[in-house]
PDB file of C-alpha atoms in Angstrom:
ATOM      1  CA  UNK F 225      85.182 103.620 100.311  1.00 71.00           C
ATOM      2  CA  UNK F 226      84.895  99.921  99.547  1.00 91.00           C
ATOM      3  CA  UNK F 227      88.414  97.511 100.345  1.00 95.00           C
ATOM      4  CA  UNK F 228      89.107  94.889  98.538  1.00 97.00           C
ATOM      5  CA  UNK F 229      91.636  91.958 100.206  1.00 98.00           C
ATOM      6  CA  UNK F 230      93.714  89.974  97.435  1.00 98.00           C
ATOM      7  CA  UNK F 231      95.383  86.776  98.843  1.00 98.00           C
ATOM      8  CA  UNK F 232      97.991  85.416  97.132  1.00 98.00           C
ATOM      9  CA  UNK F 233      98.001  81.576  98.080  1.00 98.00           C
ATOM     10  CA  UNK F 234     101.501  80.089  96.717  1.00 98.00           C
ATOM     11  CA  UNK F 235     104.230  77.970  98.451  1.00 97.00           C
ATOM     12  CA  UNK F 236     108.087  78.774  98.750  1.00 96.00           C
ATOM     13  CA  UNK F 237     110.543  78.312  95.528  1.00 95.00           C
ATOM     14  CA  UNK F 238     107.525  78.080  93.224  1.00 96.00           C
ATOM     15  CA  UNK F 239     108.662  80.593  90.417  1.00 96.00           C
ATOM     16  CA  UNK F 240     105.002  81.071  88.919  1.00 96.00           C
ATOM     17  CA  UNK F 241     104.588  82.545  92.692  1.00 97.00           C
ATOM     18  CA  UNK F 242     107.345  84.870  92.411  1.00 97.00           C
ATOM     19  CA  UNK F 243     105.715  86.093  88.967  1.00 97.00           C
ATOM     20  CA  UNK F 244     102.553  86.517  90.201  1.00 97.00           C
ATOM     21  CA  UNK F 245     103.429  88.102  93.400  1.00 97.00           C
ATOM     22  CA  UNK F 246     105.571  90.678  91.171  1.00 97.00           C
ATOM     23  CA  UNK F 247     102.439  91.389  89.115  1.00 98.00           C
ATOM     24  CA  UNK F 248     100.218  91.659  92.043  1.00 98.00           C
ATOM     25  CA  UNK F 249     102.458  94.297  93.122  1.00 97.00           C
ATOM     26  CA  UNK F 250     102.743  96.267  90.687  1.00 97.00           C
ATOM     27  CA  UNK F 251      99.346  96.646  89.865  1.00 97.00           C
ATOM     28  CA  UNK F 252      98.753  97.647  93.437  1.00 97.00           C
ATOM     29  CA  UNK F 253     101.112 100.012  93.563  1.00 97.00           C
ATOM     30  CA  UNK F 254     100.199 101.529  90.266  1.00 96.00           C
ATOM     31  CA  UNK F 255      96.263 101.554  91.483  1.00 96.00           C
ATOM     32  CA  UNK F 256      97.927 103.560  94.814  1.00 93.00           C
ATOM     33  CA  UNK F 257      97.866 106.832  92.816  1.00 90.00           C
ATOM     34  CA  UNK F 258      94.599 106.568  91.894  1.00 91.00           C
ATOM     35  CA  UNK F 259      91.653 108.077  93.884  1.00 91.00           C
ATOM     36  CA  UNK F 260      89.099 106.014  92.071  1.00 90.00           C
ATOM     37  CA  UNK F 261      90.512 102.705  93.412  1.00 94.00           C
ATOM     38  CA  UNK F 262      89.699 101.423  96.682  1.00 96.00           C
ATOM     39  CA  UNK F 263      91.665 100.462  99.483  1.00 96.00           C
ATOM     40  CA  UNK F 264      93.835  97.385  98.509  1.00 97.00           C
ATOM     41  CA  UNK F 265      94.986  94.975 101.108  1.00 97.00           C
ATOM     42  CA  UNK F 266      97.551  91.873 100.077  1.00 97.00           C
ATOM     43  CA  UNK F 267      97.859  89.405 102.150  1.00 98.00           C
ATOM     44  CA  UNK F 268     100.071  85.985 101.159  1.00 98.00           C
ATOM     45  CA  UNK F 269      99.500  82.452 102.721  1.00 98.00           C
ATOM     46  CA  UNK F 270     101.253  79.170 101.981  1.00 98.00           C
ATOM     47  CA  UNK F 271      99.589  75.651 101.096  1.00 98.00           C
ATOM     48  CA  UNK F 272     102.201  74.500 103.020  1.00 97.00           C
ATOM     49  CA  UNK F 273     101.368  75.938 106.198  1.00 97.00           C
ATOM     50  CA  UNK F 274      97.764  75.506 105.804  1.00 97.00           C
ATOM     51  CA  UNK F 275      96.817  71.995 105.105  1.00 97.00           C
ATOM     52  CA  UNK F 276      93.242  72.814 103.274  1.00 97.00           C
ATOM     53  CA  UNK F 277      94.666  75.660 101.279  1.00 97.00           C
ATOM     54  CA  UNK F 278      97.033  72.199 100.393  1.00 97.00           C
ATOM     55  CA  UNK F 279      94.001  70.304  99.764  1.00 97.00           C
ATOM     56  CA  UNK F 280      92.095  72.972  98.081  1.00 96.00           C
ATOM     57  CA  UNK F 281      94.877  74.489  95.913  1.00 97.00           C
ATOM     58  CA  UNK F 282      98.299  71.727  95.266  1.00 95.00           C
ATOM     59  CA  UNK F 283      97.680  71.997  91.981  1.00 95.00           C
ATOM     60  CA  UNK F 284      96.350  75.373  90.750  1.00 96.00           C
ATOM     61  CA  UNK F 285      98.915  77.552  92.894  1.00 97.00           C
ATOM     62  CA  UNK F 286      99.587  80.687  92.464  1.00 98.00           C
ATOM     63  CA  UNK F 287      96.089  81.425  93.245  1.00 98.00           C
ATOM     64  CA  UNK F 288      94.673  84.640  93.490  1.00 98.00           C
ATOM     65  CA  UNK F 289      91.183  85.537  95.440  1.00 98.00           C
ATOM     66  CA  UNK F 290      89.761  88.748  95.686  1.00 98.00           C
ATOM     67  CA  UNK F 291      86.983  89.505  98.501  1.00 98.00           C
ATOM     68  CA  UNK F 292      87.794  85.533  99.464  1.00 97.00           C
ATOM     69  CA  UNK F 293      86.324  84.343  95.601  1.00 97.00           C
ATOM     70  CA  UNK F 294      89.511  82.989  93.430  1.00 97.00           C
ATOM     71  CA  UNK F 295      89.993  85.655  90.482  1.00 97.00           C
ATOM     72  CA  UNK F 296      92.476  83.724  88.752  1.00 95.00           C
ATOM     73  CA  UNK F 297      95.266  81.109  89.001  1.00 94.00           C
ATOM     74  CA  UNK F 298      98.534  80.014  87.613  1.00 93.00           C
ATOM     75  CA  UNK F 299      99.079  83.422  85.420  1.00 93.00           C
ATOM     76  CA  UNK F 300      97.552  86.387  86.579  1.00 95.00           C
ATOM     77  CA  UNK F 301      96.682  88.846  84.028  1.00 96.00           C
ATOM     78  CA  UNK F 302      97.335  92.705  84.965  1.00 97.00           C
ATOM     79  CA  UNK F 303      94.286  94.540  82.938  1.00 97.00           C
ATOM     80  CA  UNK F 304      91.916  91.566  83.941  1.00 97.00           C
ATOM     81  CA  UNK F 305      93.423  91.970  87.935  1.00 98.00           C
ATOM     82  CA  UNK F 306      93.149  95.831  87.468  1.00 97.00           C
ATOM     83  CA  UNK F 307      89.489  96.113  86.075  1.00 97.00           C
ATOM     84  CA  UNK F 308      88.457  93.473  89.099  1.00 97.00           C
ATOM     85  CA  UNK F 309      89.446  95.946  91.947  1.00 97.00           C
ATOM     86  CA  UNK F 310      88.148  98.884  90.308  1.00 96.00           C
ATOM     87  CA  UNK F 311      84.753  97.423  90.140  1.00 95.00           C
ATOM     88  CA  UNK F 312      84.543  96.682  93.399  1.00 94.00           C
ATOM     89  CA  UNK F 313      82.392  99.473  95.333  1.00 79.00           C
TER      90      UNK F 313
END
């Protein structure tokens, strides 16, 4: 079964971060139940501990990659998030 890593780049008392690490998990727990989904690892890191996530990301966070490729950033939308990990074999 395939795994698919989602890292949630984002930085401390940003409230778009808070939304979209809310959203992230729920749609990971939701995708727990199914046997059809693969293995879901989350991971979070901060531009602020990282200085070329900073360089790479100051101004697009939250930022969400799956398999290390962003999938979205700023507003993360469930279905689209959803449909990503389940097509990943």
């Amino acid at each position: 079964m395939a795994t698919v890593l989602l890292t949630l780049i984002g930085k401390p008392g940003c409230h778009l971060c808070d939304d979209a690490r809310d959203l992230v998990g729920s749609v990971v727990t939701k995708l727990a139940d199914d046997p059809s989904a693969p293995e879901i690892v989350l991971e979070e890191r901060s531009i602020l501990d990282d200085a070329e996530l900073h360089a790479l990301y100051l101004d697009d966070i939250p930022v969400l990659l799956l398999n290390g490729k962003v999938h979205n950033y700023w507003r993360i939308d469930p279905v689209r998030l959803r449909g990503a990990i389940l097509a990943v074999r």
